[in-house]
Amino acid sequence: MAKDKILSFERALELYEPVLGFEVHIELGTKTKMFSSAPNEFGSEPNTNITPVDLGLPGTLPVVNEQAVRYSISLGLALGCEIAETSSFARKNYFYPDMTKNYQITQSDQPIAYDGSVEVELADGTIFHVPIERAHMEEDAGKLTHVGGSAGRIQGASASLVDYNRAGVPLVEIVTRPIFGAEHNAPELAKAYVAVVREIAISLGISEARMERGNLRCDANVSLRPRGQEKLGTRTETKNVNSLRSVERAVRYEIQRQAAILEAGGTITQETRHWHEDTGTTSAGRPKSDADDYRYFPEPDLLPVVPGRELIEQLRSELPEAPAARNRRLKGEWGFTDLEFQDVVNGGLLAEISSTVAAGATAQAARKWWTGEIARIANTQGVDAASLISPENVAATAKLVEAGTLTDKLARQVIEGVIAGEGSPQEVVDARGLAVVSDDGALIAAIDEALAAQPDILEKLREGKVQAAGAVIGAVMKAMKGQADAARVRELLLERAAQA
Amino acid sequence: MSEITPELVTHLASLSRIDLSPDEIASLTTELGQIVDSIAKVSEVATADVPATSHPIPLTNALRADVVGETLTQEQVLQNAPEQQDGKFVVTAILGEEQ
Amino acid sequence: MSDLIRLSAAELAAKLSAGEVSAVEATQAHLDRIAAVDGDVHAFLHVSDSALETARGIDERRAAGEQLHELAGVPLAVKDVLVTTDMPSTSGSKILEGYMSPFDATVVERARAAGLIAIGKTNMDEFAMGSSTEHSAYGPTHNPWDLSRIPGGSGGGSAAAVAAFEAPLALGSDTGGSIRQPAHVTGTVGVKPTYGGVSRYGSIALASSLDQIGPVTRTVLDAALLHDVIGGHDARDSTSIPESWVSMAAAAREGQSGEVLKGLRVGVVKQFSGEGFQAGVEQRFAETLTLLQGAGAEIVEIDAPHFEYAVAAYYLILPAEASSNLARYDSVRFGLRVHPQGGGTVEDVMAATREAGFGPEVKRRIILGTYALSSGYYDAYYGSAQKVRTLIQRDFNAAFDQVDVIASPSAPTTAFKIGERVNDPLSMYLNDITTIPANLAGVPGISIPMGLAPEDGLPTGLQLMAPVRADDRLYRVAAAIEARLEEGWGHTLISQAPALGGK
Ligand SMILES: [Mg+2]
Ligand SMILES: [Zn+2]
């Protein structure tokens, strides 16, 4: 694959105005699937979360999950949308082996929610209103694994294996209108928008919204138009963008790539592009063509959903605070400085910190771990921090520090162990033997040993040369492999000197 | 005269994933031409003021409580599979893209 | 011929519950009949090898004093469009050869729960696309009245099985007349219930917004009894009507007195006569109307100006929905898989499989339906057809403001010869002109025998239609007319069918 030419971001923005658009798919955390009573569960044995409906067996019919409708309405309301008086389903027809019926049940003319707006705050304090065109309900497809090719890629694979456990999982697809005016902030806005949508979903309790698991997936549309031109440029749709940082990088890359083509007098092909995390680039997918004739028509097997004013108002009254308002409140409650809070927002870590605090950690400890050690590891691994560790485990670690069981240094090792899959913080502490040694006997023994090696020190201490303690404390800490509380060692050493 | 051409039939066959033979394309072009001519008259009375009916009985809100029901065993799921491996269905290589 | 097979289901049921006949005897008699005549008729694609065992179970339960359903122990033939766990379900297609469903269709489940004995799966046009059963991938079914003729379609197997005394009861599916037109040409009774009155769960979909499952029998009462067993709300079918229904059997029994005909307003559709209608069919229809008048009914001519667009709308909506419903037959999860020469991608395998696995009529309709839905044509074709549907519903509503039921011949002609129209899809499609409007509007329809056409001695059927949800009215009126006609003939029509298999 030939490497794309790219233009510098600055130059690209000088010449062209970027116009963005997003399609975000959120898997709803219902107990059952969108149209069947099969469990909606991640990580089961292949092809076991399946009823005849999910397999599209002859004679089967779909029935709408009431909870999925309620979740979709709540999400629509949280996105500032109107809720349709009458919402209906349609079939989107295309053949693909991950789709059991070879049509997807989705919504076309009458989505459950439409005409919304989401407030997104950028690092510099700018507030952006992202216009939402619609949010509609649909079903997820199964999962393909490609075998025989290199690295599981489609190209070169000789066969594919299909697991339909995910087929039929409820999705809401949120579609924005074209987003103008982001300019230099376009990549940041992309990331911030997805982060806000993710926070909304989590705060509503309708989805775990874990991007690394595909609970939340983003397709980013990017087009450029020359400065001063009214007509929109041709857009590309970048798929497979599975982390917040990738959203940002993918948008930046597409702006630079498209700008290079346009500047050289070329034209943009309307196509899907695939994001490659490893190289930080996109590659051409299928061009849009007249083969993309999805032949939508009203789903005859399903009736329209008419939610009723009462239900909508009830769900509206149960909505959690809007993210922007909540942010202002949390910042106060947590007592973060502007800088600290912005760090959290930029890291897309609000939900994590909230949950960590809810799980019993102090706000400062939660912030310190998430924006510190965890963010550092996430950066090295090129993933989102949220995908690495659960808020419960972070809180548990923080509590161990507070209780004096761990020092900060030991706690970093615990975090690392949890991320490495070694179990809960307590399990890592136990397995690695990381707890602070609080047994005075063991410490006194180590002190005596150190004193035996440096007999002159006791003398110096008695003479009041307190700084001499450092050498012994260092030796004890070393002997204890760092798992001792230095203050306590010092206390014990001075007691010892007084006794002798 | 009808707009059904062999090219159109070929395109429709590819949309519907049927590998029609050249003979079939030829005969379908003729037959569909006749059929389409005879059914095109629906548009004579389908004026803008007439609403479309997709469901013969106008019902709404057939909703299911979010309660897990009986599932098939993996064996049942795969019982009619033309080819299977490791609890999954096997298909030959995919050249197209995921949607 | 054993007397048992000549009995109506109601009569057989009475003997079963009186202990005069066992379910095993009843089942064996029908299996024997199938063995004797089905080589000629070919109504069945599969005959159950567990029917006798099931019958034995019914007998044991009855002997143990268990209170069983009225129809317990009566054999039932099941159209192959309905999935069954104990027999293959192919919908008449090669692409589903040998397919075993892990679940029973709701109607089959309900029939089994009532103690009916599923004795076999009946032949049909592939995926129910046809009016003659000639489009079955497994060879045609022959009309018991004349083996060189078609038994109607798509449910020719169920109608022929009942007409040939291979089963007293059968299940059919009616998308554009597939229960009523076979009833017409085989001298039997067939009912298309109100859309949503009987669950479609487990019925291999042809056109979801048109398909209805219904009874195929030799008497109106039998149809009503079976309707009561299979009907009613099913949470697995979202389009199933949630309200409860009155007993159809009670309505049929009530109707037998003929009382209902007094003052009954019977609508006759102006558009259902003349060109395309066989003289003998029109003659029997006119005689039946005279008989109705004699019984105190009032005949009202009604105008249904949009019925002439019904066939066109139907041949857009049906193929469109079918093209989508049949997309799942792609070789991945079940059914046939054909590898193209020299290998190929999964797309190639799908296309080769569908080319080899579908018959010509199925391909024709899939391509037509794909066309009707494709961008640029949707509004002109599919969209317009859905509007015609509204206009036809309005015609029905206007008609039912004036009349209680609408009557017509169930089909324009008697059974035609096998092979006569198979290469002329257009003329085949026109055979459904009388039955299609009911499917488009969702209203119920019934076909009952109304005599033999003088010119060819073949059966003709009377179709009655009633407003949505008024299925009981159909049974009441049809039972009354059936009784009057048989009184006039001095016998049932089916008793005049020729003997088969030299027995
Ligand atoms: Mg999309
Ligand atoms: Zn989608």
XYZ file of N, CA and C in Angstrom, chain A residues 30-37 39 46-48 50-52 55 63-67 94-97 144-145 154 157-162 164 239 274 286 290-291 294-295 298-300 302-306, chain B residues 11-12 14-18 54-78 80 83-99:
300
model
N -28.911 -3.649 27.818
C -30.145 -4.343 28.213
C -29.799 -5.773 28.615
N -30.747 -6.444 29.245
C -30.506 -7.837 29.602
C -30.606 -8.734 28.375
N -31.478 -8.340 27.445
C -31.676 -9.184 26.263
C -31.456 -8.366 25.000
N -31.504 -9.060 23.885
C -31.214 -8.416 22.611
C -32.357 -7.508 22.147
N -32.104 -6.830 21.042
C -33.074 -5.850 20.546
C -34.396 -6.517 20.178
N -34.319 -7.655 19.506
C -35.543 -8.268 18.983
C -35.746 -9.709 19.443
N -34.944 -10.152 20.400
C -35.132 -11.519 20.896
C -34.801 -11.567 22.373
N -35.175 -12.669 23.011
C -34.946 -12.788 24.450
C -33.602 -13.441 24.767
N -29.739 -13.617 25.841
C -28.985 -12.717 26.719
C -28.050 -11.808 25.928
N -18.741 -19.017 21.951
C -19.316 -18.632 20.660
C -20.671 -19.303 20.400
N -21.544 -18.553 19.780
C -22.851 -19.054 19.333
C -23.648 -19.736 20.442
N -23.683 -19.094 21.599
C -24.511 -19.621 22.687
C -25.568 -18.621 23.160
N -28.022 -17.275 21.824
C -28.747 -17.294 20.560
C -30.089 -18.001 20.671
N -31.111 -17.327 20.148
C -32.412 -17.963 19.961
C -32.590 -18.126 18.446
N -33.608 -18.849 18.022
C -33.822 -18.973 16.574
C -33.923 -17.616 15.879
N -30.613 -16.109 14.817
C -29.971 -16.845 13.730
C -30.728 -16.623 12.418
N -39.341 -9.280 17.940
C -40.231 -8.533 18.842
C -39.373 -7.506 19.579
N -39.838 -6.272 19.619
C -39.037 -5.165 20.151
C -38.889 -5.249 21.676
N -37.682 -5.018 22.137
C -37.354 -4.979 23.562
C -37.785 -3.629 24.147
N -38.703 -3.686 25.091
C -39.251 -2.464 25.685
C -38.166 -1.625 26.365
N -37.250 -2.297 27.056
C -36.196 -1.581 27.765
C -35.296 -0.836 26.776
N -28.688 -5.699 2.635
C -27.405 -5.973 1.989
C -26.890 -7.301 2.507
N -26.125 -7.956 1.672
C -25.630 -9.284 2.054
C -24.288 -9.167 2.761
N -24.196 -9.757 3.915
C -22.894 -9.878 4.572
C -23.001 -11.014 5.576
N -21.990 -11.881 5.638
C -22.176 -13.096 6.434
C -22.294 -12.871 7.945
N -16.947 -11.611 12.885
C -16.174 -12.460 11.981
C -14.730 -12.503 12.437
N -14.144 -13.697 12.391
C -12.695 -13.767 12.551
C -12.161 -14.382 11.277
N -8.727 -9.057 6.602
C -9.625 -9.611 5.582
C -8.818 -10.048 4.351
N -7.218 -13.671 3.678
C -7.782 -14.733 4.507
C -8.379 -15.810 3.607
N -8.282 -17.054 4.045
C -8.838 -18.122 3.220
C -10.220 -18.517 3.704
N -10.525 -18.215 4.953
C -11.852 -18.520 5.471
C -12.150 -17.576 6.626
N -13.413 -17.480 6.933
C -13.814 -16.665 8.073
C -14.733 -17.476 8.959
N -14.619 -17.228 10.252
C -15.472 -17.908 11.222
C -16.483 -16.893 11.755
N -17.710 -17.353 11.923
C -18.746 -16.424 12.355
C -19.341 -16.850 13.690
N -22.345 -15.510 16.166
C -23.503 -14.614 16.142
C -23.953 -14.167 17.528
N -13.892 4.442 9.537
C -14.529 3.478 10.441
C -13.494 2.902 11.403
N -10.394 3.009 6.520
C -10.147 2.231 7.730
C -9.006 2.831 8.515
N -14.119 0.424 0.857
C -15.010 0.266 -0.282
C -15.449 1.642 -0.782
N -23.193 2.612 -6.745
C -24.622 2.302 -6.798
C -24.901 0.879 -6.328
N -23.824 0.146 -6.012
C -24.048 -1.154 -5.369
C -24.567 -0.953 -3.948
N -29.485 0.084 -0.566
C -29.924 -0.704 0.589
C -31.408 -1.058 0.556
N -32.107 -0.523 -0.402
C -33.523 -0.881 -0.592
C -34.298 -0.866 0.735
N -40.379 -0.279 4.888
C -40.898 -0.445 6.256
C -40.857 -1.911 6.675
N -40.355 -2.181 7.876
C -40.262 -3.558 8.376
C -41.675 -4.083 8.632
N -42.148 -5.037 7.803
C -43.534 -5.475 7.959
C -43.751 -6.327 9.203
N -42.709 -5.697 12.190
C -42.743 -4.918 13.436
C -43.742 -3.777 13.338
N -44.372 -3.487 14.455
C -45.338 -2.400 14.488
C -44.635 -1.108 14.879
N -45.250 0.018 14.562
C -44.684 1.280 15.023
C -44.665 1.343 16.554
N -43.693 2.087 17.062
C -43.617 2.336 18.504
C -44.170 3.731 18.756
N -45.181 3.814 19.595
C -45.789 5.102 19.943
C -45.600 5.276 21.448
N -27.519 -6.163 -12.922
C -27.296 -5.384 -11.704
C -28.204 -5.875 -10.565
N -29.475 -6.108 -10.888
C -30.414 -6.585 -9.862
C -29.989 -7.953 -9.343
N -27.004 -9.034 -9.139
C -25.851 -8.907 -8.247
C -26.291 -8.337 -6.892
N -27.231 -7.395 -6.906
C -27.777 -6.897 -5.636
C -28.421 -8.023 -4.836
N -29.055 -8.959 -5.529
C -29.762 -10.028 -4.819
C -28.936 -11.309 -4.761
N -27.650 -11.209 -5.112
C -26.730 -12.335 -4.970
C -27.238 -13.610 -5.633
N -27.581 -13.498 -6.903
C -27.930 -14.688 -7.674
C -27.077 -14.669 -8.935
N -48.424 0.161 5.063
C -47.403 -0.894 5.100
C -47.893 -2.109 5.876
N -48.789 -1.885 6.818
C -49.323 -2.966 7.641
C -50.836 -2.983 7.483
N -51.409 -4.131 7.141
C -52.851 -4.143 6.877
C -53.703 -3.808 8.100
N -53.239 -4.187 9.289
C -53.995 -3.877 10.499
C -53.198 -2.855 11.294
N -53.776 -1.688 11.543
C -52.997 -0.623 12.191
C -52.868 -0.809 13.702
N -51.912 -1.610 14.112
C -51.636 -1.797 15.537
C -50.348 -1.058 15.880
N -50.104 -0.862 17.170
C -48.836 -0.257 17.599
C -48.339 -0.952 18.863
N -47.069 -0.666 19.180
C -46.489 -1.024 20.479
C -46.580 -2.497 20.866
N -46.100 -3.373 20.005
C -45.947 -4.761 20.438
C -44.558 -4.850 21.058
N -44.500 -4.720 22.366
C -43.198 -4.669 23.042
C -43.032 -5.866 23.971
N -41.788 -6.222 24.157
C -41.423 -7.403 24.932
C -40.687 -6.937 26.180
N -41.017 -7.519 27.331
C -40.280 -7.200 28.550
C -38.843 -7.714 28.404
N -37.911 -6.996 29.012
C -36.482 -7.315 28.873
C -36.109 -8.470 29.803
N -36.594 -9.639 29.481
C -36.374 -10.815 30.325
C -35.753 -11.923 29.473
N -34.676 -12.488 29.974
C -33.971 -13.520 29.216
C -34.843 -14.768 29.092
N -34.884 -15.310 27.883
C -35.658 -16.532 27.638
C -34.745 -17.698 27.306
N -35.372 -18.724 26.796
C -34.630 -19.938 26.472
C -33.713 -19.693 25.263
N -32.513 -20.229 25.319
C -31.622 -20.106 24.167
C -31.375 -21.487 23.564
N -30.846 -21.478 22.360
C -30.451 -22.733 21.721
C -29.095 -23.152 22.273
N -28.828 -24.443 22.272
C -27.482 -24.881 22.593
C -26.598 -24.619 21.375
N -25.291 -24.584 21.598
C -24.380 -24.381 20.474
C -24.583 -25.471 19.419
N -24.860 -26.659 19.897
C -25.095 -27.776 18.986
C -26.327 -27.520 18.109
N -27.397 -27.019 18.742
C -28.603 -26.698 17.970
C -28.339 -25.568 16.981
N -27.567 -24.594 17.425
C -27.262 -23.458 16.551
C -26.572 -23.956 15.286
N -25.679 -24.916 15.481
C -24.866 -25.369 14.355
C -25.457 -26.582 13.637
N -27.678 -27.191 11.459
C -27.874 -27.175 10.000
C -26.700 -26.532 9.252
N -20.904 -25.815 7.165
C -19.522 -26.022 7.607
C -19.327 -25.321 8.943
N -18.609 -25.951 9.852
C -18.387 -25.343 11.162
C -17.006 -25.682 11.703
N -16.547 -24.845 12.626
C -15.241 -25.064 13.253
C -15.214 -24.293 14.570
N -14.749 -24.940 15.620
C -14.607 -24.293 16.935
C -15.884 -23.583 17.394
N -17.014 -24.201 17.147
C -18.260 -23.601 17.601
C -18.728 -22.440 16.745
N -18.103 -22.262 15.603
C -18.483 -21.145 14.738
C -18.831 -21.642 13.332
N -19.534 -20.799 12.606
C -19.848 -21.101 11.218
C -18.636 -20.738 10.360
N -18.393 -21.549 9.347
C -17.265 -21.265 8.464
C -17.779 -20.789 7.109
N -17.219 -19.688 6.643
C -17.488 -19.241 5.274
C -16.147 -19.046 4.567
N -16.179 -19.098 3.270
C -14.941 -18.884 2.540
C -14.566 -17.409 2.606
N -13.381 -17.127 2.112
C -12.801 -15.798 2.291
C -13.746 -14.685 1.869
N -13.605 -13.574 2.569
C -14.416 -12.393 2.297
C -13.531 -11.353 1.636
N -13.935 -10.904 0.466
C -13.122 -9.868 -0.182
C -13.692 -8.489 0.058
N -14.989 -8.451 0.264
C -15.632 -7.150 0.467
C -15.283 -6.579 1.818
N -15.935 -5.503 2.144
C -15.643 -4.815 3.388
C -16.801 -4.965 4.339
N -16.497 -4.814 5.600
C -17.578 -4.760 6.564
C -18.337 -3.446 6.378
N -19.620 -3.489 6.635
C -20.450 -2.302 6.384
C -20.341 -1.331 7.552
